[in-house]
């Protein structure tokens, strides 16, 4: 299944601009293995929301590795959601749902146990968006690589306002096959047990399920 997904990425993914042409030769070490190690930080059975899924990294990789998890891929761009739906069908992933929209469109609707994100936004903004998709006390895993410590330092005021707990930078994986790409640097935290944040701005009141953000 992983090989089939890799072929989709380097084929239709590159043709449609979801993956850069220069990434095709390193799709395994830089992308698939880098995402795969995140699974060790996630409960086997959970509801997982992948924020800004793009080409499905890490959401589709985690869905393959965690078949008992219910995975929701949240992506606002039509061409990306079309690709994700095609991948889900081609790979026969019955534990995946694709939702087109922004994070703030689903505040109060998903309440995921775990929220993941890779290359989506700066940590401060990402933390607000992720908190709106997670259940109270839910786990957020933001893949950040070499920028993790700096972004965490800059985002501390936002995380404090959110009431985030257990905030830390962690390493997932030990370097699969001796590859540095087999490791992932992740900012991990838990959302507040109180009412979460709405939208992508300042902390506020939770919207009711189905209530959309106001157009700007």
Short mmCIF file of N, CA, C and O in Angstrom, two decimals, residues 1-122:
data_model
loop_
_atom_site.label_atom_id
_atom_site.label_comp_id
_atom_site.label_asym_id
_atom_site.label_seq_id
_atom_site.Cartn_x
_atom_site.Cartn_y
_atom_site.Cartn_z
N UNK A 1 0.82 -1.20 0.00
CA UNK A 1 0.00 0.00 0.00
C UNK A 1 0.86 1.26 0.00
O UNK A 1 0.55 2.24 -0.68
N UNK A 2 1.93 1.25 0.78
CA UNK A 2 2.83 2.41 0.83
C UNK A 2 3.47 2.65 -0.54
O UNK A 2 3.63 3.80 -0.95
N UNK A 3 3.83 1.58 -1.23
CA UNK A 3 4.42 1.74 -2.56
C UNK A 3 3.41 2.35 -3.53
O UNK A 3 3.77 3.20 -4.36
N UNK A 4 2.16 1.93 -3.42
CA UNK A 4 1.12 2.48 -4.30
C UNK A 4 0.93 3.97 -4.03
O UNK A 4 0.76 4.76 -4.97
N UNK A 5 0.98 4.35 -2.77
CA UNK A 5 0.84 5.77 -2.43
C UNK A 5 2.04 6.56 -2.94
O UNK A 5 1.88 7.67 -3.49
N UNK A 6 3.24 6.00 -2.81
CA UNK A 6 4.44 6.67 -3.32
C UNK A 6 4.32 6.90 -4.82
O UNK A 6 4.70 7.96 -5.33
N UNK A 7 3.78 5.93 -5.54
CA UNK A 7 3.61 6.08 -6.99
C UNK A 7 2.60 7.17 -7.31
O UNK A 7 2.78 7.93 -8.29
N UNK A 8 1.56 7.27 -6.51
CA UNK A 8 0.58 8.35 -6.72
C UNK A 8 1.22 9.71 -6.48
O UNK A 8 0.96 10.67 -7.22
N UNK A 9 2.06 9.81 -5.45
CA UNK A 9 2.71 11.08 -5.14
C UNK A 9 3.65 11.53 -6.26
O UNK A 9 3.64 12.68 -6.67
N UNK A 10 4.47 10.60 -6.73
CA UNK A 10 5.47 10.98 -7.75
C UNK A 10 4.86 11.04 -9.14
O UNK A 10 5.48 11.56 -10.07
N UNK A 11 3.64 10.53 -9.29
CA UNK A 11 2.93 10.60 -10.56
C UNK A 11 1.98 11.78 -10.58
O UNK A 11 2.35 12.91 -10.89
N UNK A 12 0.72 11.51 -10.22
CA UNK A 12 -0.30 12.55 -10.23
C UNK A 12 0.04 13.69 -9.28
O UNK A 12 -0.26 14.86 -9.56
N UNK A 13 0.69 13.37 -8.15
CA UNK A 13 1.04 14.42 -7.18
C UNK A 13 1.98 15.45 -7.77
O UNK A 13 1.81 16.65 -7.55
N UNK A 14 2.97 15.01 -8.52
CA UNK A 14 3.91 15.92 -9.17
C UNK A 14 3.23 16.64 -10.34
O UNK A 14 3.37 17.86 -10.51
N UNK A 15 2.49 15.89 -11.15
CA UNK A 15 1.82 16.47 -12.32
C UNK A 15 0.87 17.60 -11.94
O UNK A 15 0.74 18.58 -12.66
N UNK A 16 0.22 17.48 -10.79
CA UNK A 16 -0.75 18.49 -10.36
C UNK A 16 -0.16 19.54 -9.44
O UNK A 16 -0.87 20.40 -8.92
N UNK A 17 1.13 19.47 -9.20
CA UNK A 17 1.79 20.49 -8.41
C UNK A 17 1.64 20.34 -6.91
O UNK A 17 1.93 21.26 -6.16
N UNK A 18 1.24 19.14 -6.45
CA UNK A 18 1.12 18.92 -5.01
C UNK A 18 2.46 18.56 -4.39
O UNK A 18 2.69 18.79 -3.20
N UNK A 19 3.32 17.98 -5.20
CA UNK A 19 4.68 17.63 -4.79
C UNK A 19 5.63 18.23 -5.83
O UNK A 19 5.40 18.08 -7.03
N UNK A 20 6.68 18.89 -5.38
CA UNK A 20 7.63 19.46 -6.32
C UNK A 20 8.36 18.39 -7.10
O UNK A 20 8.64 17.30 -6.56
N UNK A 21 8.68 18.62 -8.37
CA UNK A 21 9.36 17.61 -9.18
C UNK A 21 10.69 17.17 -8.59
O UNK A 21 11.11 16.02 -8.76
N UNK A 22 11.35 18.05 -7.85
CA UNK A 22 12.62 17.69 -7.24
C UNK A 22 12.48 16.74 -6.06
O UNK A 22 13.46 16.18 -5.58
N UNK A 23 11.23 16.56 -5.58
CA UNK A 23 10.99 15.69 -4.43
C UNK A 23 10.79 14.23 -4.82
O UNK A 23 10.81 13.35 -3.95
N UNK A 24 10.57 13.97 -6.09
CA UNK A 24 10.24 12.62 -6.52
C UNK A 24 11.32 11.61 -6.15
O UNK A 24 11.03 10.48 -5.75
N UNK A 25 12.58 12.02 -6.27
CA UNK A 25 13.68 11.09 -5.99
C UNK A 25 13.92 10.84 -4.52
O UNK A 25 14.69 9.94 -4.15
N UNK A 26 13.29 11.62 -3.66
CA UNK A 26 13.49 11.43 -2.22
C UNK A 26 12.16 11.33 -1.47
O UNK A 26 12.05 11.70 -0.32
N UNK A 27 11.16 10.77 -2.19
CA UNK A 27 9.82 10.69 -1.61
C UNK A 27 9.78 9.78 -0.39
O UNK A 27 9.02 10.02 0.55
N UNK A 28 10.63 8.75 -0.37
CA UNK A 28 10.61 7.82 0.75
C UNK A 28 11.27 8.41 1.99
O UNK A 28 10.66 8.49 3.05
N UNK A 29 12.54 8.82 1.87
CA UNK A 29 13.25 9.25 3.08
C UNK A 29 12.78 10.61 3.58
O UNK A 29 12.60 10.81 4.79
N UNK A 30 12.53 11.56 2.70
CA UNK A 30 12.19 12.90 3.15
C UNK A 30 10.72 13.05 3.54
O UNK A 30 10.39 13.90 4.38
N UNK A 31 9.87 12.25 2.95
CA UNK A 31 8.44 12.43 3.17
C UNK A 31 7.76 11.24 3.87
O UNK A 31 7.23 11.39 4.96
N UNK A 32 7.78 10.07 3.24
CA UNK A 32 7.04 8.94 3.79
C UNK A 32 7.60 8.46 5.12
O UNK A 32 6.87 8.27 6.10
N UNK A 33 8.91 8.24 5.19
CA UNK A 33 9.50 7.78 6.45
C UNK A 33 9.43 8.86 7.52
O UNK A 33 9.20 8.58 8.71
N UNK A 34 9.62 10.09 7.11
CA UNK A 34 9.54 11.21 8.05
C UNK A 34 8.16 11.30 8.70
O UNK A 34 8.04 11.63 9.88
N UNK A 35 7.13 10.99 7.93
CA UNK A 35 5.76 11.00 8.48
C UNK A 35 5.45 9.73 9.25
O UNK A 35 4.72 9.76 10.24
N UNK A 36 5.99 8.61 8.79
CA UNK A 36 5.67 7.32 9.40
C UNK A 36 6.05 7.26 10.88
O UNK A 36 5.33 6.68 11.69
N UNK A 37 7.18 7.87 11.24
CA UNK A 37 7.63 7.77 12.63
C UNK A 37 6.70 8.50 13.60
O UNK A 37 6.72 8.24 14.80
N UNK A 38 5.86 9.38 13.07
CA UNK A 38 4.92 10.10 13.94
C UNK A 38 3.93 9.14 14.59
O UNK A 38 3.39 9.42 15.67
N UNK A 39 3.72 7.99 13.96
CA UNK A 39 2.74 7.02 14.47
C UNK A 39 3.09 6.54 15.88
O UNK A 39 2.19 6.18 16.65
N UNK A 40 4.36 6.56 16.24
CA UNK A 40 4.74 6.07 17.57
C UNK A 40 4.27 7.00 18.69
O UNK A 40 4.26 6.61 19.85
N UNK A 41 3.87 8.21 18.36
CA UNK A 41 3.39 9.18 19.35
C UNK A 41 1.86 9.18 19.47
O UNK A 41 1.30 9.95 20.25
N UNK A 42 1.19 8.32 18.70
CA UNK A 42 -0.27 8.37 18.58
C UNK A 42 -0.90 7.07 19.08
O UNK A 42 -0.43 5.98 18.75
N UNK A 43 -1.98 7.17 19.87
CA UNK A 43 -2.68 5.95 20.30
C UNK A 43 -3.17 5.15 19.10
O UNK A 43 -3.57 5.72 18.07
N UNK A 44 -3.15 3.83 19.22
CA UNK A 44 -3.57 2.96 18.12
C UNK A 44 -5.03 3.22 17.75
O UNK A 44 -5.39 3.24 16.57
N UNK A 45 -5.87 3.40 18.77
CA UNK A 45 -7.28 3.68 18.53
C UNK A 45 -7.57 5.13 18.93
O UNK A 45 -7.43 5.48 20.10
N UNK A 46 -7.93 5.93 17.97
CA UNK A 46 -8.23 7.33 18.26
C UNK A 46 -8.95 7.94 17.07
O UNK A 46 -9.04 7.34 16.00
N UNK A 47 -9.48 9.15 17.28
CA UNK A 47 -9.96 9.96 16.17
C UNK A 47 -8.90 11.00 15.88
O UNK A 47 -8.53 11.77 16.77
N UNK A 48 -8.38 11.00 14.67
CA UNK A 48 -7.26 11.85 14.31
C UNK A 48 -7.68 12.81 13.20
O UNK A 48 -8.25 12.39 12.19
N UNK A 49 -7.39 14.08 13.39
CA UNK A 49 -7.63 15.09 12.36
C UNK A 49 -6.29 15.59 11.85
O UNK A 49 -5.44 16.03 12.64
N UNK A 50 -6.08 15.50 10.55
CA UNK A 50 -4.85 15.99 9.93
C UNK A 50 -5.15 17.34 9.30
O UNK A 50 -5.93 17.43 8.34
N UNK A 51 -4.56 18.38 9.83
CA UNK A 51 -4.87 19.75 9.45
C UNK A 51 -4.03 20.18 8.26
O UNK A 51 -2.81 20.07 8.27
N UNK A 52 -4.69 20.68 7.21
CA UNK A 52 -3.98 21.10 6.01
C UNK A 52 -3.26 19.94 5.35
O UNK A 52 -2.06 20.00 5.12
N UNK A 53 -4.01 18.89 5.03
CA UNK A 53 -3.41 17.62 4.60
C UNK A 53 -2.59 17.71 3.31
O UNK A 53 -1.67 16.93 3.11
N UNK A 54 -2.93 18.64 2.43
CA UNK A 54 -2.17 18.76 1.20
C UNK A 54 -2.24 17.50 0.36
O UNK A 54 -3.30 17.07 -0.09
N UNK A 55 -1.10 16.85 0.18
CA UNK A 55 -1.03 15.61 -0.59
C UNK A 55 -1.24 14.38 0.29
O UNK A 55 -1.09 13.25 -0.17
N UNK A 56 -1.57 14.60 1.57
CA UNK A 56 -1.83 13.49 2.47
C UNK A 56 -0.71 13.18 3.43
O UNK A 56 -0.69 12.10 4.04
N UNK A 57 0.19 14.13 3.62
CA UNK A 57 1.33 13.94 4.51
C UNK A 57 1.17 14.84 5.74
O UNK A 57 1.12 16.07 5.60
N UNK A 58 1.01 14.26 6.92
CA UNK A 58 1.19 12.84 7.25
C UNK A 58 -0.09 12.01 7.31
O UNK A 58 -0.04 10.83 7.62
N UNK A 59 -1.27 12.62 7.05
CA UNK A 59 -2.54 11.96 7.31
C UNK A 59 -2.71 10.59 6.69
O UNK A 59 -3.10 9.63 7.36
N UNK A 60 -2.43 10.47 5.39
CA UNK A 60 -2.62 9.18 4.72
C UNK A 60 -1.61 8.14 5.20
O UNK A 60 -1.94 6.96 5.32
N UNK A 61 -0.40 8.58 5.47
CA UNK A 61 0.61 7.65 5.99
C UNK A 61 0.16 7.09 7.34
O UNK A 61 0.24 5.88 7.59
N UNK A 62 -0.35 7.96 8.20
CA UNK A 62 -0.82 7.52 9.51
C UNK A 62 -2.04 6.62 9.40
O UNK A 62 -2.20 5.66 10.17
N UNK A 63 -2.91 6.89 8.45
CA UNK A 63 -4.09 6.04 8.25
C UNK A 63 -3.69 4.63 7.85
O UNK A 63 -4.32 3.65 8.26
N UNK A 64 -2.63 4.51 7.06
CA UNK A 64 -2.14 3.18 6.67
C UNK A 64 -1.52 2.45 7.85
O UNK A 64 -1.70 1.24 8.01
N UNK A 65 -0.81 3.18 8.68
CA UNK A 65 -0.10 2.55 9.81
C UNK A 65 -1.01 2.31 11.01
O UNK A 65 -0.70 1.45 11.85
N UNK A 66 -2.10 3.06 11.10
CA UNK A 66 -3.02 2.96 12.25
C UNK A 66 -4.42 2.63 11.75
O UNK A 66 -5.33 3.47 11.78
N UNK A 67 -4.64 1.42 11.28
CA UNK A 67 -5.94 1.06 10.69
C UNK A 67 -7.11 1.13 11.67
O UNK A 67 -8.26 1.21 11.25
N UNK A 68 -6.84 1.11 12.98
CA UNK A 68 -7.92 1.21 13.98
C UNK A 68 -8.27 2.66 14.29
O UNK A 68 -9.21 2.91 15.05
N UNK A 69 -7.52 3.61 13.75
CA UNK A 69 -7.80 5.03 13.98
C UNK A 69 -8.78 5.54 12.91
O UNK A 69 -8.74 5.10 11.76
N UNK A 70 -9.64 6.45 13.31
CA UNK A 70 -10.50 7.15 12.36
C UNK A 70 -9.80 8.45 11.99
O UNK A 70 -9.59 9.32 12.85
N UNK A 71 -9.45 8.59 10.72
CA UNK A 71 -8.63 9.72 10.27
C UNK A 71 -9.46 10.66 9.41
O UNK A 71 -10.11 10.23 8.44
N UNK A 72 -9.44 11.94 9.75
CA UNK A 72 -10.13 12.97 8.99
C UNK A 72 -9.08 13.90 8.39
O UNK A 72 -8.27 14.48 9.12
N UNK A 73 -9.08 14.04 7.08
CA UNK A 73 -8.15 14.92 6.39
C UNK A 73 -8.85 16.24 6.10
O UNK A 73 -9.84 16.27 5.37
N UNK A 74 -8.37 17.32 6.66
CA UNK A 74 -8.97 18.65 6.49
C UNK A 74 -8.08 19.46 5.56
O UNK A 74 -6.92 19.73 5.87
N UNK A 75 -8.64 19.85 4.42
CA UNK A 75 -7.86 20.56 3.40
C UNK A 75 -8.78 21.53 2.65
O UNK A 75 -9.83 21.14 2.16
N UNK A 76 -8.40 22.82 2.54
CA UNK A 76 -9.28 23.80 1.91
C UNK A 76 -9.25 23.84 0.38
O UNK A 76 -10.19 24.32 -0.23
N UNK A 77 -8.18 23.34 -0.25
CA UNK A 77 -8.04 23.50 -1.70
C UNK A 77 -8.66 22.34 -2.46
O UNK A 77 -8.40 21.17 -2.18
N UNK A 78 -9.48 22.67 -3.47
CA UNK A 78 -10.23 21.67 -4.22
C UNK A 78 -9.33 20.65 -4.92
O UNK A 78 -9.59 19.45 -4.88
N UNK A 79 -8.27 21.11 -5.57
CA UNK A 79 -7.43 20.17 -6.31
C UNK A 79 -6.73 19.20 -5.37
O UNK A 79 -6.46 18.05 -5.73
N UNK A 80 -6.47 19.64 -4.16
CA UNK A 80 -5.84 18.74 -3.19
C UNK A 80 -6.84 17.75 -2.63
O UNK A 80 -6.52 16.56 -2.46
N UNK A 81 -8.05 18.21 -2.33
CA UNK A 81 -9.05 17.27 -1.82
C UNK A 81 -9.41 16.24 -2.89
O UNK A 81 -9.66 15.08 -2.56
N UNK A 82 -9.43 16.65 -4.16
CA UNK A 82 -9.67 15.69 -5.24
C UNK A 82 -8.60 14.62 -5.25
O UNK A 82 -8.90 13.41 -5.35
N UNK A 83 -7.35 15.02 -5.12
CA UNK A 83 -6.24 14.05 -5.08
C UNK A 83 -6.37 13.14 -3.86
O UNK A 83 -6.17 11.92 -3.96
N UNK A 84 -6.70 13.71 -2.72
CA UNK A 84 -6.84 12.91 -1.50
C UNK A 84 -7.93 11.86 -1.65
O UNK A 84 -7.76 10.70 -1.26
N UNK A 85 -9.06 12.25 -2.22
CA UNK A 85 -10.15 11.30 -2.44
C UNK A 85 -9.73 10.18 -3.39
O UNK A 85 -10.08 9.02 -3.18
N UNK A 86 -8.98 10.53 -4.41
CA UNK A 86 -8.49 9.52 -5.35
C UNK A 86 -7.54 8.55 -4.65
O UNK A 86 -7.59 7.34 -4.89
N UNK A 87 -6.68 9.08 -3.77
CA UNK A 87 -5.76 8.22 -3.03
C UNK A 87 -6.50 7.28 -2.09
O UNK A 87 -6.19 6.09 -2.01
N UNK A 88 -7.49 7.82 -1.38
CA UNK A 88 -8.27 7.01 -0.44
C UNK A 88 -8.94 5.85 -1.18
O UNK A 88 -8.93 4.71 -0.72
N UNK A 89 -9.50 6.15 -2.35
CA UNK A 89 -10.15 5.11 -3.15
C UNK A 89 -9.15 4.09 -3.68
O UNK A 89 -9.36 2.88 -3.57
N UNK A 90 -8.05 4.58 -4.24
CA UNK A 90 -7.05 3.68 -4.83
C UNK A 90 -6.39 2.79 -3.79
O UNK A 90 -6.06 1.63 -4.07
N UNK A 91 -6.21 3.30 -2.59
CA UNK A 91 -5.54 2.55 -1.52
C UNK A 91 -6.51 1.72 -0.69
O UNK A 91 -6.08 0.93 0.16
N UNK A 92 -7.81 1.91 -0.92
CA UNK A 92 -8.81 1.15 -0.17
C UNK A 92 -8.82 1.45 1.31
O UNK A 92 -9.00 0.55 2.13
N UNK A 93 -8.64 2.72 1.67
CA UNK A 93 -8.58 3.13 3.07
C UNK A 93 -9.99 3.43 3.60
O UNK A 93 -10.53 4.52 3.39
N UNK A 94 -10.55 2.48 4.31
CA UNK A 94 -11.89 2.65 4.83
C UNK A 94 -11.96 3.46 6.10
O UNK A 94 -13.06 3.75 6.59
N UNK A 95 -10.81 3.82 6.66
CA UNK A 95 -10.79 4.58 7.92
C UNK A 95 -10.50 6.06 7.71
O UNK A 95 -10.15 6.77 8.66
N UNK A 96 -10.67 6.54 6.47
CA UNK A 96 -10.32 7.94 6.16
C UNK A 96 -11.53 8.69 5.61
O UNK A 96 -12.27 8.18 4.76
N UNK A 97 -11.71 9.91 6.09
CA UNK A 97 -12.71 10.82 5.57
C UNK A 97 -12.02 12.11 5.15
O UNK A 97 -11.15 12.60 5.87
N UNK A 98 -12.38 12.63 4.00
CA UNK A 98 -11.79 13.87 3.50
C UNK A 98 -12.81 14.99 3.64
O UNK A 98 -13.95 14.86 3.17
N UNK A 99 -12.42 16.09 4.27
CA UNK A 99 -13.29 17.24 4.42
C UNK A 99 -12.62 18.46 3.79
O UNK A 99 -11.50 18.79 4.14
N UNK A 100 -13.32 19.10 2.87
CA UNK A 100 -12.79 20.32 2.28
C UNK A 100 -13.22 21.52 3.09
O UNK A 100 -14.41 21.73 3.34
N UNK A 101 -12.27 22.31 3.51
CA UNK A 101 -12.58 23.51 4.27
C UNK A 101 -11.40 23.93 5.12
O UNK A 101 -10.39 23.24 5.20
N UNK A 102 -11.54 25.09 5.76
CA UNK A 102 -10.53 25.59 6.67
C UNK A 102 -10.77 25.02 8.05
O UNK A 102 -11.87 24.56 8.38
N UNK A 103 -9.76 25.09 8.89
CA UNK A 103 -9.89 24.56 10.25
C UNK A 103 -11.06 25.20 10.98
O UNK A 103 -11.83 24.52 11.67
N UNK A 104 -11.21 26.52 10.83
CA UNK A 104 -12.26 27.22 11.57
C UNK A 104 -13.66 26.80 11.14
O UNK A 104 -14.63 27.01 11.87
N UNK A 105 -13.78 26.21 9.94
CA UNK A 105 -15.09 25.73 9.49
C UNK A 105 -15.57 24.53 10.29
O UNK A 105 -16.76 24.21 10.27
N UNK A 106 -14.65 23.85 10.97
CA UNK A 106 -15.01 22.60 11.65
C UNK A 106 -14.84 22.68 13.17
O UNK A 106 -14.86 21.66 13.84
N UNK A 107 -14.70 23.89 13.68
CA UNK A 107 -14.61 24.04 15.13
C UNK A 107 -15.89 23.51 15.77
O UNK A 107 -17.00 23.86 15.36
N UNK A 108 -15.75 22.65 16.77
CA UNK A 108 -16.91 22.11 17.45
C UNK A 108 -17.55 20.93 16.75
O UNK A 108 -18.50 20.35 17.27
N UNK A 109 -17.02 20.57 15.59
CA UNK A 109 -17.60 19.46 14.83
C UNK A 109 -16.76 18.20 14.89
O UNK A 109 -17.30 17.09 14.90
N UNK A 110 -15.46 18.33 14.94
CA UNK A 110 -14.58 17.16 14.89
C UNK A 110 -14.24 16.63 16.28
O UNK A 110 -14.38 15.46 16.56
N UNK A 111 -13.74 17.50 17.15
CA UNK A 111 -13.32 17.12 18.50
C UNK A 111 -12.44 15.87 18.46
O UNK A 111 -12.74 14.84 19.06
N UNK A 112 -11.33 15.99 17.75
CA UNK A 112 -10.41 14.86 17.58
C UNK A 112 -9.59 14.61 18.84
O UNK A 112 -9.28 15.53 19.60
N UNK A 113 -9.23 13.35 19.03
CA UNK A 113 -8.32 12.99 20.12
C UNK A 113 -6.91 13.49 19.83
O UNK A 113 -6.17 13.87 20.74
N UNK A 114 -6.55 13.47 18.53
CA UNK A 114 -5.22 13.88 18.09
C UNK A 114 -5.35 14.76 16.86
O UNK A 114 -6.12 14.45 15.95
N UNK A 115 -4.61 15.85 16.83
CA UNK A 115 -4.53 16.72 15.64
C UNK A 115 -3.09 16.75 15.18
O UNK A 115 -2.19 17.03 15.98
N UNK A 116 -2.86 16.46 13.90
CA UNK A 116 -1.51 16.50 13.33
C UNK A 116 -1.43 17.58 12.26
O UNK A 116 -2.43 17.97 11.67
N UNK A 117 -0.22 18.05 12.02
CA UNK A 117 0.00 19.05 10.97
C UNK A 117 1.46 19.02 10.55
O UNK A 117 2.35 18.82 11.39
N UNK A 118 1.69 19.24 9.27
CA UNK A 118 3.05 19.28 8.72
C UNK A 118 3.12 20.39 7.68
O UNK A 118 2.35 20.41 6.73
N UNK A 119 4.02 21.33 7.88
CA UNK A 119 4.25 22.42 6.92
C UNK A 119 2.96 23.18 6.61
O UNK A 119 2.63 23.42 5.45
N UNK A 120 2.23 23.57 7.67
CA UNK A 120 0.96 24.25 7.48
C UNK A 120 1.07 25.74 7.76
O UNK A 120 0.69 26.57 6.94
N UNK A 121 1.59 26.11 8.94
CA UNK A 121 1.66 27.52 9.34
C UNK A 121 2.63 27.64 10.50
O UNK A 121 3.08 26.63 11.06
N UNK A 122 2.96 28.88 10.86
CA UNK A 122 3.77 29.11 12.04
C UNK A 122 3.08 28.54 13.26
O UNK A 122 1.85 28.45 13.31
#
